[in-house]
Coordinates of C-alpha atoms in Angstrom, one line a residue:
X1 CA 13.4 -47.1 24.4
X2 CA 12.8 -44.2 26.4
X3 CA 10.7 -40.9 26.2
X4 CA 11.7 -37.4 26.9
X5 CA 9.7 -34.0 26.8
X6 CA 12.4 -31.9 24.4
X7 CA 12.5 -28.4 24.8
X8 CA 13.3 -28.0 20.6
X9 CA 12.6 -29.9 17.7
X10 CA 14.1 -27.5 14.7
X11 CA 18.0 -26.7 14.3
X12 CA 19.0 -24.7 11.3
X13 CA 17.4 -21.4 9.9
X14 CA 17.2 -19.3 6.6
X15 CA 16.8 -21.8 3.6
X16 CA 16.0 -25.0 5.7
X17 CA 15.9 -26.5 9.0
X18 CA 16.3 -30.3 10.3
X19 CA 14.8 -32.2 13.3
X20 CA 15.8 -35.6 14.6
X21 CA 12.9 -36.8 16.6
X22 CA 14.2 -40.4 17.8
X23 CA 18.1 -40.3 19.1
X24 CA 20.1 -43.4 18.4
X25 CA 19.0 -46.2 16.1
X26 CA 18.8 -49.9 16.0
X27 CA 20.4 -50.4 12.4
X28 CA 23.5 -51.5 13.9
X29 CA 25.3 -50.1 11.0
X30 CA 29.3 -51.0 11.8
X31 CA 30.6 -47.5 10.3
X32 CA 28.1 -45.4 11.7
X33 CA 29.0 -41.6 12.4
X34 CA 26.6 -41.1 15.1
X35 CA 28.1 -42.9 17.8
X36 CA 30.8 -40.6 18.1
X37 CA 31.6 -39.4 21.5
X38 CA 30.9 -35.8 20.4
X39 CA 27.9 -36.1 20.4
X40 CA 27.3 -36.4 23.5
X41 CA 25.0 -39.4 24.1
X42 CA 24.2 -39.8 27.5
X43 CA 22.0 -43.0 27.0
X44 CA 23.0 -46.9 25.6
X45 CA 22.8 -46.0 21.6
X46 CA 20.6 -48.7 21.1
X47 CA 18.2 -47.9 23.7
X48 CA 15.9 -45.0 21.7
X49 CA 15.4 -41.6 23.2
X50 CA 11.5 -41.0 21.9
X51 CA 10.8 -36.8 21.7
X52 CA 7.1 -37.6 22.4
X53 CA 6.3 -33.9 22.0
X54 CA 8.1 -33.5 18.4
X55 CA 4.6 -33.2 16.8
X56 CA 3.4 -30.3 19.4
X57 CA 7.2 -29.1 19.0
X58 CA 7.3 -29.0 15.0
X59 CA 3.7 -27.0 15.1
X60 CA 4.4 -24.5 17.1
X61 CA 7.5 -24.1 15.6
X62 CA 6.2 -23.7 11.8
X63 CA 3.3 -21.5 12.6
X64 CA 6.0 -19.1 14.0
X65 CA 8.2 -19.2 11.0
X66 CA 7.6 -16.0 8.8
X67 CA 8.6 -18.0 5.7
X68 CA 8.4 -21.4 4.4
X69 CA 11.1 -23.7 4.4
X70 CA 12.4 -27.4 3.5
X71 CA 12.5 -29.7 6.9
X72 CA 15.1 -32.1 7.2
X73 CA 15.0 -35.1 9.0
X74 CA 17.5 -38.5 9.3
X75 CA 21.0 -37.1 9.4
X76 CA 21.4 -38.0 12.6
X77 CA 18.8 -40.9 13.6
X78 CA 16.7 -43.0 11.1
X79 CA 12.7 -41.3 11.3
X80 CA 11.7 -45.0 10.5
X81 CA 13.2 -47.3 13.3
X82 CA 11.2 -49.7 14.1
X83 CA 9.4 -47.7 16.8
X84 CA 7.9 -45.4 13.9
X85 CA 5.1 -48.5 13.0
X86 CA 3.8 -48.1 16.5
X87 CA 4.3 -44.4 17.5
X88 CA 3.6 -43.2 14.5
X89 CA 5.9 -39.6 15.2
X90 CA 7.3 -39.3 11.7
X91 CA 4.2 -39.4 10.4
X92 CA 2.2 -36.7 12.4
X93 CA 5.6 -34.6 11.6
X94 CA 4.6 -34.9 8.1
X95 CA 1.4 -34.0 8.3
X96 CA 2.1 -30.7 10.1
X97 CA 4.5 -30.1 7.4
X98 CA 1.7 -30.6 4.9
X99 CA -1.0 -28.5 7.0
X100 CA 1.8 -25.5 6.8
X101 CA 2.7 -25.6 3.4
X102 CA 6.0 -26.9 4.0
X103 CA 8.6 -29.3 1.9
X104 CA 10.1 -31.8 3.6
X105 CA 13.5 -33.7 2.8
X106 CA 14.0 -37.0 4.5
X107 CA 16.9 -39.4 5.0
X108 CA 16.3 -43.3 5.8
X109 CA 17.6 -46.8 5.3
X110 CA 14.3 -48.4 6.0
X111 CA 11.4 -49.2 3.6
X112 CA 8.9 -48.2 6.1
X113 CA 8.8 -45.1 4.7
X114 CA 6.2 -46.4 2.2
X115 CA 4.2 -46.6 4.6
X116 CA 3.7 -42.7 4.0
X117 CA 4.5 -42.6 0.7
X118 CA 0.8 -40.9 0.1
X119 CA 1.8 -38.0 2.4
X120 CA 4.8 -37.8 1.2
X121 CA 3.4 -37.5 -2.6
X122 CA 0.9 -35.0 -1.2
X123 CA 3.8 -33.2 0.1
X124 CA 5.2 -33.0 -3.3
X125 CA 2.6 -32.0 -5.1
X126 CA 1.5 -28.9 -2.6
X127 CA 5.4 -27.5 -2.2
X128 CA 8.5 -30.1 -2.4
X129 CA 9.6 -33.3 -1.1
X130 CA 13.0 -35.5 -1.1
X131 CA 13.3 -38.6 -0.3
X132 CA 17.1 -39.6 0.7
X133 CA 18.6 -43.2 0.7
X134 CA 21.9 -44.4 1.8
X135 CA 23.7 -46.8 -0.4
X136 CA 26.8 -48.6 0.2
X137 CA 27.8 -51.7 -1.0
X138 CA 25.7 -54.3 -3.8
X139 CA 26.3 -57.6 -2.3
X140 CA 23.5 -58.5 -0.3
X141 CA 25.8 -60.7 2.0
X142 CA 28.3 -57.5 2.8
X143 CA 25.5 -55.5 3.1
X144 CA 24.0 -58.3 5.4
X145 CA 27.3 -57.4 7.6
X146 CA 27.9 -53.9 7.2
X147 CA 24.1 -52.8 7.7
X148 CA 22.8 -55.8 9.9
X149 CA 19.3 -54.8 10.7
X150 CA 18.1 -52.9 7.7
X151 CA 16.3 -54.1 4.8
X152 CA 19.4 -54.4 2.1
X153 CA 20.8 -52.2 -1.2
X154 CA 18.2 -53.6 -3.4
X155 CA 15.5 -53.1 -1.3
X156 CA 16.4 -49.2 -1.1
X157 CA 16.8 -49.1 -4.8
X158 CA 13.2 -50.2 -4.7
X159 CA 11.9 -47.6 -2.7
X160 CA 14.0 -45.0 -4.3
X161 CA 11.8 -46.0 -7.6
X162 CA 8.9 -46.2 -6.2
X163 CA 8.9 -42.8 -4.9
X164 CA 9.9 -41.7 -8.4
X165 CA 7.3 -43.5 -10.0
X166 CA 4.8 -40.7 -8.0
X167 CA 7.0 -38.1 -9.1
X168 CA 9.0 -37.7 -5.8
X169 CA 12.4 -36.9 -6.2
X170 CA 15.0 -38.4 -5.2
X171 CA 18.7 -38.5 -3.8
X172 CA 20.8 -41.3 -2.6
X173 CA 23.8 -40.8 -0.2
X174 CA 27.4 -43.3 -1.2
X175 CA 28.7 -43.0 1.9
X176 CA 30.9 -44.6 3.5
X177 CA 32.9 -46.6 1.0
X178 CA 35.1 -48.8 2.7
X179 CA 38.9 -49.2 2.2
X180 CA 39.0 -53.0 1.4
X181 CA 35.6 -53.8 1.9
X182 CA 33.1 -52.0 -0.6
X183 CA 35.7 -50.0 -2.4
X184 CA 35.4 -51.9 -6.0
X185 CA 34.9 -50.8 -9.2
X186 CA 32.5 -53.4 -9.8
X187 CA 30.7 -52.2 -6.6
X188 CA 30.3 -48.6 -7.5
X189 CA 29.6 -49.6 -11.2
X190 CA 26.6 -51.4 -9.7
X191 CA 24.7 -49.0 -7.6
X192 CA 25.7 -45.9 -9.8
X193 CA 23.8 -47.9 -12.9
X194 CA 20.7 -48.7 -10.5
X195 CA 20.3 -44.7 -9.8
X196 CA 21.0 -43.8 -13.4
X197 CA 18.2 -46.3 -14.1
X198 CA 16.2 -45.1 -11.8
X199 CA 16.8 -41.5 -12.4
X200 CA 18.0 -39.8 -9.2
X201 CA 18.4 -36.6 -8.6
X202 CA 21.5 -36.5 -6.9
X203 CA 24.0 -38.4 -5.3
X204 CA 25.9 -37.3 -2.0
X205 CA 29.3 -38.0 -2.3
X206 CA 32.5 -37.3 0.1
X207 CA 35.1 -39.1 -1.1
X208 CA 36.1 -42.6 -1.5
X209 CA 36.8 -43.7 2.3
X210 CA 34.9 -43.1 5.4
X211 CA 35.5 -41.0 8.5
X212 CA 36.0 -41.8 12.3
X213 CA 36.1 -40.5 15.6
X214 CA 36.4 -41.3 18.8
X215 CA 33.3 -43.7 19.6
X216 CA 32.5 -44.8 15.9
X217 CA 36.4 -46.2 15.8
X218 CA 36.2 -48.8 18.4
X219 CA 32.6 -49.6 17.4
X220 CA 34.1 -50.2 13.6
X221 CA 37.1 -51.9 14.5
X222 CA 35.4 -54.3 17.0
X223 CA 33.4 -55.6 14.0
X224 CA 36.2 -55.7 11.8
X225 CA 37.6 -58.3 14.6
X226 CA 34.4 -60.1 14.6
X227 CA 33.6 -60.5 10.4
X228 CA 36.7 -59.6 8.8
X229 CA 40.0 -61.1 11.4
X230 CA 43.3 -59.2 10.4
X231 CA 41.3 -56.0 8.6
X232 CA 42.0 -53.7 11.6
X233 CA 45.7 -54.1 11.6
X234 CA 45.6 -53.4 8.7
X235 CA 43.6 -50.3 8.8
X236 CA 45.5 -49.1 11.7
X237 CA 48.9 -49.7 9.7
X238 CA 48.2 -47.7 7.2
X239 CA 45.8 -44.6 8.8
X240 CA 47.0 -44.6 12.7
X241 CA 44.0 -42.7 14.2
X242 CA 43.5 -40.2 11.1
X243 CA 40.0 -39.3 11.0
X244 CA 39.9 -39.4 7.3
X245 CA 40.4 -42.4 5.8
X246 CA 40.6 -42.7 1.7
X247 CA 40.2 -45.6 -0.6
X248 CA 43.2 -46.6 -2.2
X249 CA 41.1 -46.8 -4.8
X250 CA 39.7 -43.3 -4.5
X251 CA 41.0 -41.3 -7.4
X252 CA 40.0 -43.9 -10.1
X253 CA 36.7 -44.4 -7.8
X254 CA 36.1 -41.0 -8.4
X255 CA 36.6 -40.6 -11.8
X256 CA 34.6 -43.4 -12.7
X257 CA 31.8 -40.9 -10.5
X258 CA 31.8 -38.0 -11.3
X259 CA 31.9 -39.5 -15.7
X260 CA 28.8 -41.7 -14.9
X261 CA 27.1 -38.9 -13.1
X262 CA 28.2 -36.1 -15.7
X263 CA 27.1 -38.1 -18.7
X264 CA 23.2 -38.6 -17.1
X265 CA 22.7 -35.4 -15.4
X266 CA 23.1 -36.4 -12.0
X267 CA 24.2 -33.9 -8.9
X268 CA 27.1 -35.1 -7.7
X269 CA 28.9 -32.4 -5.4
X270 CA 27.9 -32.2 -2.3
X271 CA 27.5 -27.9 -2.5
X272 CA 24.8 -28.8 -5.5
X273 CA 23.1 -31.5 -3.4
X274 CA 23.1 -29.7 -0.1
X275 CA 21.7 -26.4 -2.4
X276 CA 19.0 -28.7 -4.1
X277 CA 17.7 -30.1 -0.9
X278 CA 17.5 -26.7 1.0
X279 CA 15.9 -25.0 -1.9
X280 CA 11.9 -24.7 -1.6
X281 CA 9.9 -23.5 -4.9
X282 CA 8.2 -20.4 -4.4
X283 CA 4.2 -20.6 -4.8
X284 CA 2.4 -18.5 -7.4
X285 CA 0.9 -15.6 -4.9
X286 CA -3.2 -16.3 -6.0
X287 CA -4.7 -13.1 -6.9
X288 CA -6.9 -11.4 -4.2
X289 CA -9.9 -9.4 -3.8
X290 CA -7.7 -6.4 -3.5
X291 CA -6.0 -7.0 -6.3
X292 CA -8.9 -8.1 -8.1
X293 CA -10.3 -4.7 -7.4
X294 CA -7.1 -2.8 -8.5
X295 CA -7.1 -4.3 -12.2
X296 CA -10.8 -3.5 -12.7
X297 CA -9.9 0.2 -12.5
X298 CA -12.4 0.4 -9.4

């Protein structure tokens, strides 16, 4: 771990912005995304760049901004690495979203986040917030491979209720579904009946497969070596260095998601998703002495 003085905090404008205020992560997730090289790390992935100044950062940031907005934050590093219990960042991020009158819309695999699940109900209640889980296989012992050092699928569902249980909506991200690894019917039947249960929101869904670049491939494949001997060949035999890679499975994958999600009312493109998550209810403008003035014919 590291710390750095960052010269932003928000990317994005209009409907919504997002902030990342650890870079890398510790989850040692064998698929993940944000090791590509395009992204430019400059750092061991592991070894956490800190933006100690996120906090002053976000604040100046949101007192500028001539309208509210939703604030993202996890699509690129987990807000709850372990880090968070002692630093603490995340959470003074939230509270300046609260003091501002902001909605917030955050993205984790960790059940630290209850640790804030007051502010984040608080949060709620004064404007909007989303909480955001990634899902990807049922099996506890899978997951124990594919997600090493993160609490597991079940734990995450039990979040996910929780927050519902306080009325805080919520959205769960099926990504990536693995070509011979997680790409089951029974699988998907699983987690799809734990967020109809549960009553999600939405579900973020790209397709049956996964995606990978340069970086993220040799990370994936060197763990496919380690748990799963002969996999890669395999993979490479039948997608070269595609970037997409789909499920043989995918169509029937699909159809089994888009029924289940059709038949309970869940969002399942991710346009409608993306739209829900960006979108901030406007207050009720409170009435005031002015106006108060103009309706009593003064």
């Amino acid at each position: 771990m590291h710390f750095v003085d960052a010269k932003g905090i928000l990317t994005g404008s209009g409907g919504s912005s997002g902030m990342n205020i650890y870079r890398g992560c510790l989850h040692g997730c064998i698929y993940c995304d944000s090791r590509s090289r395009c992204y430019g790390f400059s750092h061991p992935f592991e070894d956490i760049e800190v933006k100690r100044n996120a906090p002053e950062l976000l604040e100046k940031a949101l007192r500028a901004k001539r309208q509210r907005c939703m604030i993202g934050t996890g699509s690129m590093s987990d807000p709850y690495l372990p880090c968070e219990e002692q630093l603490g960042l995340t959470r003074k991020c939230l509270e300046i979203i609260l003091r501002y009158g902001f909605g917030a819309a955050v993205l984790t695999k960790s059940d630290r986040i209850l640790r804030d699940i007051d502010l984040l109900d608080e949060i709620n209640r004064s404007s909007k917030c989303v909480v955001q889980m990634t899902l990807t296989t049922y099996d506890d012992a899978l997951c124990k491979i594919l997600e090493p050092h993160v609490c597991n699928t079940k734990r995450r569902i039990q979040v996910l209720e929780q927050m519902g249980e306080r009325g805080i909506p919520t959205v769960v991200w099926l990504c990536p579904i693995l070509p011979y690894l997680n790409d089951t019917e029974e699988n998907l039947r699983a987690i799809l009946d734990e967020c109809v249960r549960i009553g999600v929101k939405g579900i973020v869904c790209f397709g049956m497969g996964l995606t990978l670049r340069e970086g993220s491939r040799e990370y994936f494949y060197a763990a496919l070596d380690r748990h799963f001997p002969g996999l890669k060949s395999r993979y490479i035999r039948q997608y070269g260095n595609a970037y997409e890679l789909p499920s043989p499975n995918s169509d029937a994958l699909m159809g089994l998601f888009h029924k289940t999600c059709g038949e309970n009312g869940i969002l399942s493109t991710p346009e409608d998703c993306f739209r829900y998550l960006g979108e901030l209810p406007k207050r009720e403008r409170q009435m005031s002495l002015f106006d108060e003035d103009a309706g009593s014919g003064l």
